[in-house]
Coordinates of C-alpha atoms in Angstrom, one line a residue:
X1 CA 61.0 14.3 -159.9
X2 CA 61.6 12.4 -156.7
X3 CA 61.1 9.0 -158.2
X4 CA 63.6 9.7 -160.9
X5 CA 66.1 11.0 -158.2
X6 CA 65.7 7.9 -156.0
X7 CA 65.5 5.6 -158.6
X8 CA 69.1 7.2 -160.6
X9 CA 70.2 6.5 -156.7
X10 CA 69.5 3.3 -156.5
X11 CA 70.6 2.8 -160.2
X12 CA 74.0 3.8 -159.1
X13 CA 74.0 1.0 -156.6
X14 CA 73.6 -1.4 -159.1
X15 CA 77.0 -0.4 -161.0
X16 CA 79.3 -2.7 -162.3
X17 CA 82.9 -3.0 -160.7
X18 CA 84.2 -1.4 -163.9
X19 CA 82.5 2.1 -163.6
X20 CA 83.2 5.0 -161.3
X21 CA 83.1 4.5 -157.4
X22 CA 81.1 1.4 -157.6
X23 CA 82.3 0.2 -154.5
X24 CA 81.6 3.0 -152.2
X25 CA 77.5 3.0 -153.2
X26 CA 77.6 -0.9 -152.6
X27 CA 79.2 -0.5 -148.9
X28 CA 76.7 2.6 -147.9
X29 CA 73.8 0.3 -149.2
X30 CA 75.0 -2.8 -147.5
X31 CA 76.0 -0.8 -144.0
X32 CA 71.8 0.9 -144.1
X33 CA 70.5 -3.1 -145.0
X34 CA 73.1 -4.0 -142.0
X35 CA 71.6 -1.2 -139.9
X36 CA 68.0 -2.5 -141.0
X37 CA 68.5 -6.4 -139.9
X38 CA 69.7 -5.2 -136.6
X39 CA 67.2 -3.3 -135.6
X40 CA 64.2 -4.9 -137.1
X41 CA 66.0 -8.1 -135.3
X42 CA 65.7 -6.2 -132.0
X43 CA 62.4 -5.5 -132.6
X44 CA 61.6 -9.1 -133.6
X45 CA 63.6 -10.7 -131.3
X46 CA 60.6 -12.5 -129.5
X47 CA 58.8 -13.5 -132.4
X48 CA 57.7 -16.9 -133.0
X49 CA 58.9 -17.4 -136.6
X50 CA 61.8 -15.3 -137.4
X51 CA 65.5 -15.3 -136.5
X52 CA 68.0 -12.6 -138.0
X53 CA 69.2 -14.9 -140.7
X54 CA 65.9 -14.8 -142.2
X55 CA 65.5 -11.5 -141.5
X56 CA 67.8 -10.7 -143.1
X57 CA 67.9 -12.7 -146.6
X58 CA 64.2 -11.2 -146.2
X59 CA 66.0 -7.7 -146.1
X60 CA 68.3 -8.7 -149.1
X61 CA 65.2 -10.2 -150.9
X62 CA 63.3 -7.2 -150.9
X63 CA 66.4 -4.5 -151.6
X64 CA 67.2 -6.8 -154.7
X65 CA 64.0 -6.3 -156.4
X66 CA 63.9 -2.6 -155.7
X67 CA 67.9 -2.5 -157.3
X68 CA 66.3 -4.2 -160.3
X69 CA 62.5 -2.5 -160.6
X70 CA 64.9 1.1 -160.3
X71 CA 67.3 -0.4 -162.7
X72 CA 64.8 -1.7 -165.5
X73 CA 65.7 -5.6 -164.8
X74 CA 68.9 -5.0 -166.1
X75 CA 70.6 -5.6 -162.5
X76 CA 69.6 -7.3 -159.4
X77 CA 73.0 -6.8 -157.6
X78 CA 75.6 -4.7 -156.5
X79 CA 78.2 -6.8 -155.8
X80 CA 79.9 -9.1 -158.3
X81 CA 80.8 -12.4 -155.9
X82 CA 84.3 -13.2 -155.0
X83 CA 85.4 -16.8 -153.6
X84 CA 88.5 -15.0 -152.4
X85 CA 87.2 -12.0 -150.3
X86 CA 85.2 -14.7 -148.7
X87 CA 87.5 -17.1 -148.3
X88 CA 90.5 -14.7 -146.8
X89 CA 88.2 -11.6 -145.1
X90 CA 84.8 -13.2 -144.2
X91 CA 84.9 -16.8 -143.3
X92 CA 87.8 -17.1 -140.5
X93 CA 86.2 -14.7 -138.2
X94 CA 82.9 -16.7 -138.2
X95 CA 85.1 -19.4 -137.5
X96 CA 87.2 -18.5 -135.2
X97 CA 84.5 -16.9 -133.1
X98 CA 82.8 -20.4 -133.5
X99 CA 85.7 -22.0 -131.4
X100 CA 86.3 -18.9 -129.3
X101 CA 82.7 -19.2 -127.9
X102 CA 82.4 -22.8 -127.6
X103 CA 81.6 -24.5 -124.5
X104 CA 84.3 -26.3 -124.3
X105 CA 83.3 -28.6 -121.6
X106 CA 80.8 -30.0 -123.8
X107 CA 82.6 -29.8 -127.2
X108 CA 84.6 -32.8 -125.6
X109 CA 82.4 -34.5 -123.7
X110 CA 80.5 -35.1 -126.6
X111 CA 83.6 -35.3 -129.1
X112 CA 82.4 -38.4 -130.2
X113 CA 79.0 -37.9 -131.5
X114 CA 80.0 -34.5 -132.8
X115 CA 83.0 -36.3 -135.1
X116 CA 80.7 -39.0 -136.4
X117 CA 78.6 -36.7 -137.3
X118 CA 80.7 -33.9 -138.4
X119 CA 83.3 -36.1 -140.6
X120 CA 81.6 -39.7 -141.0
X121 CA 78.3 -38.3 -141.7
X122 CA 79.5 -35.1 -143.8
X123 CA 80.9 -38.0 -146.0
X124 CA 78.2 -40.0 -146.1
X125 CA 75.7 -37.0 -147.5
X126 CA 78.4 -36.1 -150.1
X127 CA 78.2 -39.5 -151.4
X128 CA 74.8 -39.3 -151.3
X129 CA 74.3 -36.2 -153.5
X130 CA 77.1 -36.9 -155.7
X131 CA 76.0 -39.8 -156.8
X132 CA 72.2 -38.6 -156.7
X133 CA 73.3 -35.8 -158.7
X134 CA 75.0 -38.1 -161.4
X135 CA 72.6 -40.3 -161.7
X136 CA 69.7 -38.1 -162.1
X137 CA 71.1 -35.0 -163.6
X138 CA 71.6 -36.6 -167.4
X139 CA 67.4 -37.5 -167.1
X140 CA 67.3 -33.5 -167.1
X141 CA 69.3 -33.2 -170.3
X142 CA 72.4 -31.6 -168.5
X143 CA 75.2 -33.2 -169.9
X144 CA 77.8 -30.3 -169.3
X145 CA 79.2 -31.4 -166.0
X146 CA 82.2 -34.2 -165.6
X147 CA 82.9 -36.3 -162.7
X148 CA 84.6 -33.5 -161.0
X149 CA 81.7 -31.1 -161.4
X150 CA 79.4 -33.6 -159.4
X151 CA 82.1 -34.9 -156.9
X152 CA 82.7 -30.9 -156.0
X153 CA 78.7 -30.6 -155.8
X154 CA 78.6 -33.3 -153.0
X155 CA 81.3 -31.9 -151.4
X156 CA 79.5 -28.4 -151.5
X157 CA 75.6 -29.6 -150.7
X158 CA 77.4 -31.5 -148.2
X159 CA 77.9 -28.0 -145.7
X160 CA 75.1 -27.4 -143.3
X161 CA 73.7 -24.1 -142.2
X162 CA 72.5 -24.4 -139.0
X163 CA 72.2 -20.7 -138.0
X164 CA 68.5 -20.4 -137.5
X165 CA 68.4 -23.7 -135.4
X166 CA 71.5 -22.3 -133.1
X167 CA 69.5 -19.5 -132.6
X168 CA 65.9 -20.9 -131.7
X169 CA 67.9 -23.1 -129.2
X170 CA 68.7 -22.5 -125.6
X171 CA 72.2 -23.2 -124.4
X172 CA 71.0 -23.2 -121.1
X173 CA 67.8 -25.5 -121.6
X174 CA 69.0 -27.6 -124.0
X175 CA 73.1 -28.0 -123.4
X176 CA 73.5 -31.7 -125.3
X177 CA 71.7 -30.7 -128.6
X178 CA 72.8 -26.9 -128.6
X179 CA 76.7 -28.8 -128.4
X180 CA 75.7 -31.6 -131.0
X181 CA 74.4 -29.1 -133.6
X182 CA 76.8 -26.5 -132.9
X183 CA 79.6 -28.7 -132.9
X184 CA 78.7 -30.6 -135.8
X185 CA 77.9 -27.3 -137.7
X186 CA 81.6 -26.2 -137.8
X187 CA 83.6 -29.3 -137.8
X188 CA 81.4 -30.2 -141.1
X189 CA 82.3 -27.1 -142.8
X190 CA 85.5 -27.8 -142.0
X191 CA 85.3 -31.4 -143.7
X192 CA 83.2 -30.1 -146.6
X193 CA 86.0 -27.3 -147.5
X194 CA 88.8 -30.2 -147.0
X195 CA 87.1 -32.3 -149.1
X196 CA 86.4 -30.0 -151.7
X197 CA 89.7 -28.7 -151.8
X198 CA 91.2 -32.6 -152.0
X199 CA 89.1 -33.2 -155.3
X200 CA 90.4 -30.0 -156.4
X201 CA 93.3 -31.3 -156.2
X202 CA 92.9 -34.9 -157.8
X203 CA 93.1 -36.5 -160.8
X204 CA 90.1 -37.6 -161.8
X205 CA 91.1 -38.6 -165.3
X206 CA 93.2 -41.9 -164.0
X207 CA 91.1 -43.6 -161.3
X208 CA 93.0 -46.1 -159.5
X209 CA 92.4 -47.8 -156.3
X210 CA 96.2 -46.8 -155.4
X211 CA 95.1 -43.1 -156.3
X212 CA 91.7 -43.1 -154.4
X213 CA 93.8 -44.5 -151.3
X214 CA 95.8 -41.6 -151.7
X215 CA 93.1 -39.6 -151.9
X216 CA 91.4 -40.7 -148.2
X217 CA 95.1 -40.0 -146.7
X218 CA 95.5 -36.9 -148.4
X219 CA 91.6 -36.1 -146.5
X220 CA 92.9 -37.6 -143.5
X221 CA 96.5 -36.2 -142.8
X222 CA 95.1 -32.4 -144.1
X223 CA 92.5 -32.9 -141.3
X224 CA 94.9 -34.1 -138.8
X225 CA 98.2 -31.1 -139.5
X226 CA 95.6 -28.2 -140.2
X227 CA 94.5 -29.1 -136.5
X228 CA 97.9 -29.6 -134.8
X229 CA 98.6 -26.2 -136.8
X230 CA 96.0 -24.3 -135.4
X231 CA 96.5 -25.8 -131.4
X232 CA 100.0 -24.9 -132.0
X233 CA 99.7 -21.1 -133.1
X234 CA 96.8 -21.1 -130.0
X235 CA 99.8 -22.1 -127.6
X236 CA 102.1 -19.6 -128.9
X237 CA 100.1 -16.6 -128.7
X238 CA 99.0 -17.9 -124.8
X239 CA 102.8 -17.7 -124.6
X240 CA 103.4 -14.5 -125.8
X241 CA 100.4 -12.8 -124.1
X242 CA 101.5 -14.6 -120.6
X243 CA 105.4 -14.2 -121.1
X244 CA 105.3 -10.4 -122.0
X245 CA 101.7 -9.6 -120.3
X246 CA 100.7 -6.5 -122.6
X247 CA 97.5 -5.8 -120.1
X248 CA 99.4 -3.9 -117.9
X249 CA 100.1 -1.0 -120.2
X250 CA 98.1 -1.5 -123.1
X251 CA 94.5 -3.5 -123.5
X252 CA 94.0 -2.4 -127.3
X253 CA 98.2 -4.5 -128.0
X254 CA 96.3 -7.8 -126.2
X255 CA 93.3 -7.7 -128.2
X256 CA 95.2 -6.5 -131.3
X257 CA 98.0 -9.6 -130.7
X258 CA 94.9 -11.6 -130.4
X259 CA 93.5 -11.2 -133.4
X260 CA 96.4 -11.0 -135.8
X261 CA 97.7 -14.2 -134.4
X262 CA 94.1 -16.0 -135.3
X263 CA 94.4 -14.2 -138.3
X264 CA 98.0 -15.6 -139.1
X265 CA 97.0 -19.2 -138.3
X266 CA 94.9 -19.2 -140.7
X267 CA 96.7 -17.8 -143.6
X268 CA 99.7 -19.4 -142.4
X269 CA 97.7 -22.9 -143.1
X270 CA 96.2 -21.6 -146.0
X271 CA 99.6 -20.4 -147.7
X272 CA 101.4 -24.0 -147.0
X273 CA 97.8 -25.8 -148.5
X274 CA 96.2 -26.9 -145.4
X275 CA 92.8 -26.1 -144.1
X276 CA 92.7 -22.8 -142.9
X277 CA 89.0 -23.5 -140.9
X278 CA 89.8 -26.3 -138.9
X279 CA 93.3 -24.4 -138.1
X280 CA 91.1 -21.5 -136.7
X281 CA 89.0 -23.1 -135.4
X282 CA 91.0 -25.0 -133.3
X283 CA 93.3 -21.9 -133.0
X284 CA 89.9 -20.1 -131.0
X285 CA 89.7 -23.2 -128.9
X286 CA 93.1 -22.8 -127.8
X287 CA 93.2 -18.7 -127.2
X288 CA 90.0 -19.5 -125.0
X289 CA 91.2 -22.0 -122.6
X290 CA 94.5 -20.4 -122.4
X291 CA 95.3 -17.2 -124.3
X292 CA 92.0 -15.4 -122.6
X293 CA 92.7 -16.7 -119.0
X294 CA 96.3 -14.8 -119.7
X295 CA 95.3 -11.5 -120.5
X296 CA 94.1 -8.5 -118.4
X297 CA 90.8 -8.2 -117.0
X298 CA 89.6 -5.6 -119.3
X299 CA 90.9 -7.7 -122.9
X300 CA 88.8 -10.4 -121.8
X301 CA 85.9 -8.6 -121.6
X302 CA 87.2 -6.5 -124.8
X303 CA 88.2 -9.7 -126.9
X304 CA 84.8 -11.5 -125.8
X305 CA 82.5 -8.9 -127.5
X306 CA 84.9 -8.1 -130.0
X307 CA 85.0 -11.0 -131.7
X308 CA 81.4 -12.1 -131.4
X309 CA 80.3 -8.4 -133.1
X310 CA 82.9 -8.8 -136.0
X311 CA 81.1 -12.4 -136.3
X312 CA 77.8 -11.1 -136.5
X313 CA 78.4 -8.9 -138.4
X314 CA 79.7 -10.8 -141.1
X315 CA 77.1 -13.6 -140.8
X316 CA 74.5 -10.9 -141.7
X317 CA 76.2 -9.6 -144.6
X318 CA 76.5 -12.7 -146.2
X319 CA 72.7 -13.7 -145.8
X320 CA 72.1 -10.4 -146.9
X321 CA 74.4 -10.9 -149.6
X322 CA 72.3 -14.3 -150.6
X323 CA 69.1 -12.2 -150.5
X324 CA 70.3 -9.5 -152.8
X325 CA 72.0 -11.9 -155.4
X326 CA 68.9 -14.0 -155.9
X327 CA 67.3 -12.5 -158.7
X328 CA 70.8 -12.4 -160.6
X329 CA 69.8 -11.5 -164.3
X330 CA 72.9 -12.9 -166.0
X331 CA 72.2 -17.0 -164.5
X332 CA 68.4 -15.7 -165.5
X333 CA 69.7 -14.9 -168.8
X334 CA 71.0 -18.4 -169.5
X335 CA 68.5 -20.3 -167.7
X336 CA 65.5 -18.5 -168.7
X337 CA 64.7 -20.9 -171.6
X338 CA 65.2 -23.8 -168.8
X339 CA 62.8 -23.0 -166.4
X340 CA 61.5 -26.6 -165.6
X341 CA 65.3 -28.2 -165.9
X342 CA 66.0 -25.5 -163.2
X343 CA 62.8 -26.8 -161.2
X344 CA 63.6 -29.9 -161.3
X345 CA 67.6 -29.7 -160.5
X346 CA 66.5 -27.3 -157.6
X347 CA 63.9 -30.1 -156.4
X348 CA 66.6 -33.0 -157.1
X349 CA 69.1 -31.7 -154.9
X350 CA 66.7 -30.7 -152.1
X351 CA 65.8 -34.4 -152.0
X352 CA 69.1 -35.4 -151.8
X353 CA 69.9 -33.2 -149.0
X354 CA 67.2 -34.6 -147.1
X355 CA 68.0 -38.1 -148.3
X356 CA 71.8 -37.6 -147.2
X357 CA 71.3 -36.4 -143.4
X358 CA 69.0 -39.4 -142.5
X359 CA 71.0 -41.6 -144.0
X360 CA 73.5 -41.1 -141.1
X361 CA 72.0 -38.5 -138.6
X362 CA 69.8 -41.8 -137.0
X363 CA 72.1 -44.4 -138.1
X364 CA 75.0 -42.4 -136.3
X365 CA 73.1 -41.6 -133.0
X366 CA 72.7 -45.5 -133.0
X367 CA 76.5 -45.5 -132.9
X368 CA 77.0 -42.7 -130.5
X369 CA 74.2 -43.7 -128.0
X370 CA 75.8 -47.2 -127.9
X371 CA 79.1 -45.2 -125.9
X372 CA 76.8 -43.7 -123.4
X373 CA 76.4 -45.1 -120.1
X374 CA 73.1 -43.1 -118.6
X375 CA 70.0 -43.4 -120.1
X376 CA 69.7 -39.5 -119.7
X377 CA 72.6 -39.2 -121.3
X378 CA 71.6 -40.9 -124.6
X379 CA 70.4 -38.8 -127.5
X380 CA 66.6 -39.1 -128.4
X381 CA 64.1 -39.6 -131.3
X382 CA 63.1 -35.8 -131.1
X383 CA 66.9 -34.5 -130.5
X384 CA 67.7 -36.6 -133.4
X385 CA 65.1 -35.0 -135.7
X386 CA 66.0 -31.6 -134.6
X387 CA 69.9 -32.1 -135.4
X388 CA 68.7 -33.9 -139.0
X389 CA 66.1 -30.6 -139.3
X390 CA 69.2 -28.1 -138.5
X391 CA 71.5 -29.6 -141.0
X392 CA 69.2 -29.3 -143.8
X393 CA 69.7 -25.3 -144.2
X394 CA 72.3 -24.6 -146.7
X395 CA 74.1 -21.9 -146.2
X396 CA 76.9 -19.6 -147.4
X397 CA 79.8 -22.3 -147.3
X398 CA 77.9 -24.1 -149.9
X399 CA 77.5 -21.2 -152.1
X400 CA 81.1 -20.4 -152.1
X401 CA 81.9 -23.2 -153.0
X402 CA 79.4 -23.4 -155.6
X403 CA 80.3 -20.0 -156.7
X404 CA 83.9 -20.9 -157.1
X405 CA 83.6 -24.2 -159.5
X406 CA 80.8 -23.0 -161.8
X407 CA 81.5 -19.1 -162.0
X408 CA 84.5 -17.3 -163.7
X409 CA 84.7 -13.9 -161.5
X410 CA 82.0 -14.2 -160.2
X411 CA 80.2 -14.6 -163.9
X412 CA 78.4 -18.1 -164.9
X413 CA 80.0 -18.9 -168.5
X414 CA 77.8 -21.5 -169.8
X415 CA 74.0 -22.7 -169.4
X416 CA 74.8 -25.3 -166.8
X417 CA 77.2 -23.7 -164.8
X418 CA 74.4 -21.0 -164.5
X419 CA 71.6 -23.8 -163.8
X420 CA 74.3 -25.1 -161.0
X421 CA 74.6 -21.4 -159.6
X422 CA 70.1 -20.0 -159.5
X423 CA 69.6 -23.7 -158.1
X424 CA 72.3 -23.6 -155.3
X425 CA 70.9 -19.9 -154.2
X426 CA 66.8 -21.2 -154.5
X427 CA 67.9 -24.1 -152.1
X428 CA 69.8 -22.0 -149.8
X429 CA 66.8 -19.3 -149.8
X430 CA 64.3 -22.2 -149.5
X431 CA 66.0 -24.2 -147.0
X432 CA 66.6 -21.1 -144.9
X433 CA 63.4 -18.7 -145.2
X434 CA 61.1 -21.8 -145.2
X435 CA 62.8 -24.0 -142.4
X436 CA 63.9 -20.8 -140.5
X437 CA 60.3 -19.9 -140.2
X438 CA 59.4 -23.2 -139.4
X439 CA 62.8 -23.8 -136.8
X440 CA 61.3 -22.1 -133.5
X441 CA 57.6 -24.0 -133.8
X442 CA 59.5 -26.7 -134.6
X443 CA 61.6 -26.9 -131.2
X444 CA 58.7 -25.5 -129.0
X445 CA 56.1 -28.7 -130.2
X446 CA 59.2 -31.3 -130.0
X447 CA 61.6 -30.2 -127.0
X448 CA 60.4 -30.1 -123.5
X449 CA 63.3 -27.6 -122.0
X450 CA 63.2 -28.4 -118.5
X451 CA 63.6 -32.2 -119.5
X452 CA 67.2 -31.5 -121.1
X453 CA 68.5 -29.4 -118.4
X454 CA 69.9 -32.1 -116.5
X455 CA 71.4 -33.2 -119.6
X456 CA 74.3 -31.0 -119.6
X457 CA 76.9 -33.1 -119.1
X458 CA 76.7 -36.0 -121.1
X459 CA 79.2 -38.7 -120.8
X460 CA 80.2 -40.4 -123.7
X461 CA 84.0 -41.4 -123.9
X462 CA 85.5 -38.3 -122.9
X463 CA 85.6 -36.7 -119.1
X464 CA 87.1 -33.5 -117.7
X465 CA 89.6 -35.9 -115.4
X466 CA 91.3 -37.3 -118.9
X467 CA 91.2 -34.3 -120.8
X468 CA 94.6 -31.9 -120.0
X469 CA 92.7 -28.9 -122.2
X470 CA 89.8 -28.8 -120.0
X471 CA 91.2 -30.2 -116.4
X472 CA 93.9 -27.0 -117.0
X473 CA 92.2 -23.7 -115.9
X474 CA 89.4 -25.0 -113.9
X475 CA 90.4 -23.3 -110.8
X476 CA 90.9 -20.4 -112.5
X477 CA 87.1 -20.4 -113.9
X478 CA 85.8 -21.0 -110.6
X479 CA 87.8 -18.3 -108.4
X480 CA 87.2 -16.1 -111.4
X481 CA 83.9 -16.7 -112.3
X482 CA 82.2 -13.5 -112.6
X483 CA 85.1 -11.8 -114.7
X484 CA 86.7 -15.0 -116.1
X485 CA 84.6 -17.2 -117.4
X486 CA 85.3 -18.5 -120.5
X487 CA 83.2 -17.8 -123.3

């Protein structure tokens, strides 16, 4: 009797979006997983092997099988995927939290190495796997994809993950690779969403070396406005906050102001078909270095925790979503009969993941070392092969992205499109569990931490002295420091 009451409990979680109340089951489930990864993470917290992303797409693992043992395999999930709740509700606050807490001192000091690899080498992988993918996809027998279907794969497969490496690193020990990887983890997700959203948008049909000129300045100028958009909104609201100084009657309107406004920058960006992430992001920058310095002291302690909780948060849902969606019966219902194509299309683009970051991670630090003066400075063999480990994860950009060219709400409509889909998840979950578990070794055998902690300030081409954003403020940081520092 209490098996069949726990199991028509569970069955209830795995309703469809079309039967009673199917939302309100799937929120209490996903707030007691939520509840789970944060305090198994606590307790865990100084092991060896895990970090909280794979604790929790472990979490979301294991709840999906129970959902589908208690629901007789007919239903692994209980939530039917939905490009635009992520897009609009999920992905700017990770993103603006990203260049909220950024160190902003060595964002720019290493703005160089992070752009090569965060633009240059983003395109470089997503030529890599694009043309991998087309030229070894049709040896499978998949012959259901166009030019645009493998153009909007490279652009997808082309997003890093680099959650479990951020959190095995130190920002204290290791400064220069903590800024390289973090860096280069949001302004290629940034790059990888432009660039998916440009194909989109592009007629593949009638290929001309006019059009695909068109096409680089179409990459370029988004890139460019989207970020003049989002330093622009992250002046205003420093404005408003300083002009009419809420903090002295109310520290809920500064925080509140603050967020709308982020929010609005990125809407705003995404209404007049710019990029919405890099407007954010740069948006966060901004309301860091200026907007935060301008509030009272109690909404910069507020703001600072707020947003890095809503972030969290979010981040842990979505692996949790990942976990949970796995074992998706209707792509198992197409792909069941193709077991080995999905094997191998699974094994093909993990290869050309790998393949595509050393094709420009050690070919890039060439470049970048070449600008720096100091041998100390300079980025070495083992930082190297940690930032090309960190960008192998695939993460949730890549799935959205995924999710939104081969699914029709949220449903795969034919074989390939369902092959696309159960590959993308078994390289995310296999990219993540197995290198997450592998990450904090990983760093402990290769990094030496009290070698890098003279390395915090690496040259490169950019210093504090030519740099208005960070010269502005500094005597504010240091009379402030205990209450103001900046994130």
């Amino acid at each position: 009797m209490g098996f069949n009451s726990s199991s028509n409990a569970v069955m209830r979680l795995g309703l469809s979006s079309s039967q009673e109340n199917p939302s309100v089951y799937a929120i209490t489930l996903f707030v007691v997983l939520l509840c789970a990864c944060i305090i198994i993470g606590h307790l865990l917290e100084k092991s060896r092997w895990l970090t909280e992303s794979v604790i929790a797409l472990i979490i979301g693992l294991v709840a999906g099988n129970i959902i589908l043992f208690a629901t007789g395999r007919r239903r692994s999930h209980v939530l039917v995927f939905n490009e635009k709740l992520f897009f609009v509700y999920l992905l700017p606050p990770i993103i603006f939290n990203a260049g909220f807490q950024v160190k902003k001192k060595q964002f720019f000091r290493n703005f160089l190495a992070i752009i090569l690899y965060g633009v240059v080498g983003t395109l470089m992988s997503f030529l890599v796997v694009s043309l991998g993918s087309f030229l070894l996809f049709e040896k499978l027998g998949i012959d259901s994809l166009d030019l645009g279907d493998y153009l909007a794969l490279g652009a997808a497969f082309s997003a890093t993950g680099s959650v479990c490496t951020l959190q095995a690193l130190n920002k204290e020990e290791t400064p220069l690779l903590y800024s390289l990887v973090f860096g280069e983890d949001v302004v290629n997700d940034a790059t990888s969403v432009v660039l998916f959203h440009v194909i989109q948008g592009f007629d593949l049909a009638n290929i001309t070396w006019a059009n695909a000129r068109q096409l680089v300045e179409n990459f370029f100028g988004l890139f460019v406005t989207s970020t003049l958009l989002g330093v622009a909104v992250g002046l205003l609201s420093a404005y408003i906050i300083k002009k009419f100084y809420f903090g002295r009657h109310s520290t809920d309107r500064e925080v509140a102001l603050m967020i709308l406004l982020a929010y609005f920058s990125y809407i705003f960006a995404e209404i007049i078909d710019l990029s919405g992430i890099l407007t954010v992001f740069f948006c966060g920058i901004l309301m860091s270095h200026y907007t935060w310095h301008n509030t009272a002291k109690n909404s910069r302690i507020t703001s600072r925790h707020t947003f890095a909780t809503i972030s969290f948060i979010v981040e842990s849902f979505i692996f949790l979503y990942v976990g949970v969606h796995a074992l998706d019966t209707d792509n198992m219902i197409f792909v069941s009969n193709s077991s080995s194509t999905l094997l191998g299309t699974s094994a093909i683009l993990l290869c050309l993941v790998l393949l595509g970051r050393a094709a420009f991670v050690f070919p890039l630090s060439f470049i970048a070392n070449s600008f720096r003066k100091s041998e100390n400075d300079k980025i070495g063999f083992k930082q190297q092969f940690v930032i090309w480990w960190a960008g192998i994860m695939r993460g949730a950009v890549s799935i959205a992205l995924v999710f939104k060219k081969f699914t029709m709400s949220g449903h795969s409509r034919l074989e390939g499109d369902a092959i696309m889909i159960t590959s993308t998840i078994t390289v995310v979950l296999l990219t993540n569990v197995v290198g997450g578990l592998l990450t904090k070794p990983l760093i402990r055998l290769l990094l030496d931490s009290h070698r890098h902690v003279g390395s915090s300030m690496s040259s490169g081409l950019f210093t504090t002295r030519n740099l208005p954003l960070l010269s502005n403020g500094q005597h504010s940081d240091q009379s402030n420091r205990d209450n103001r520092q900046p994130p």
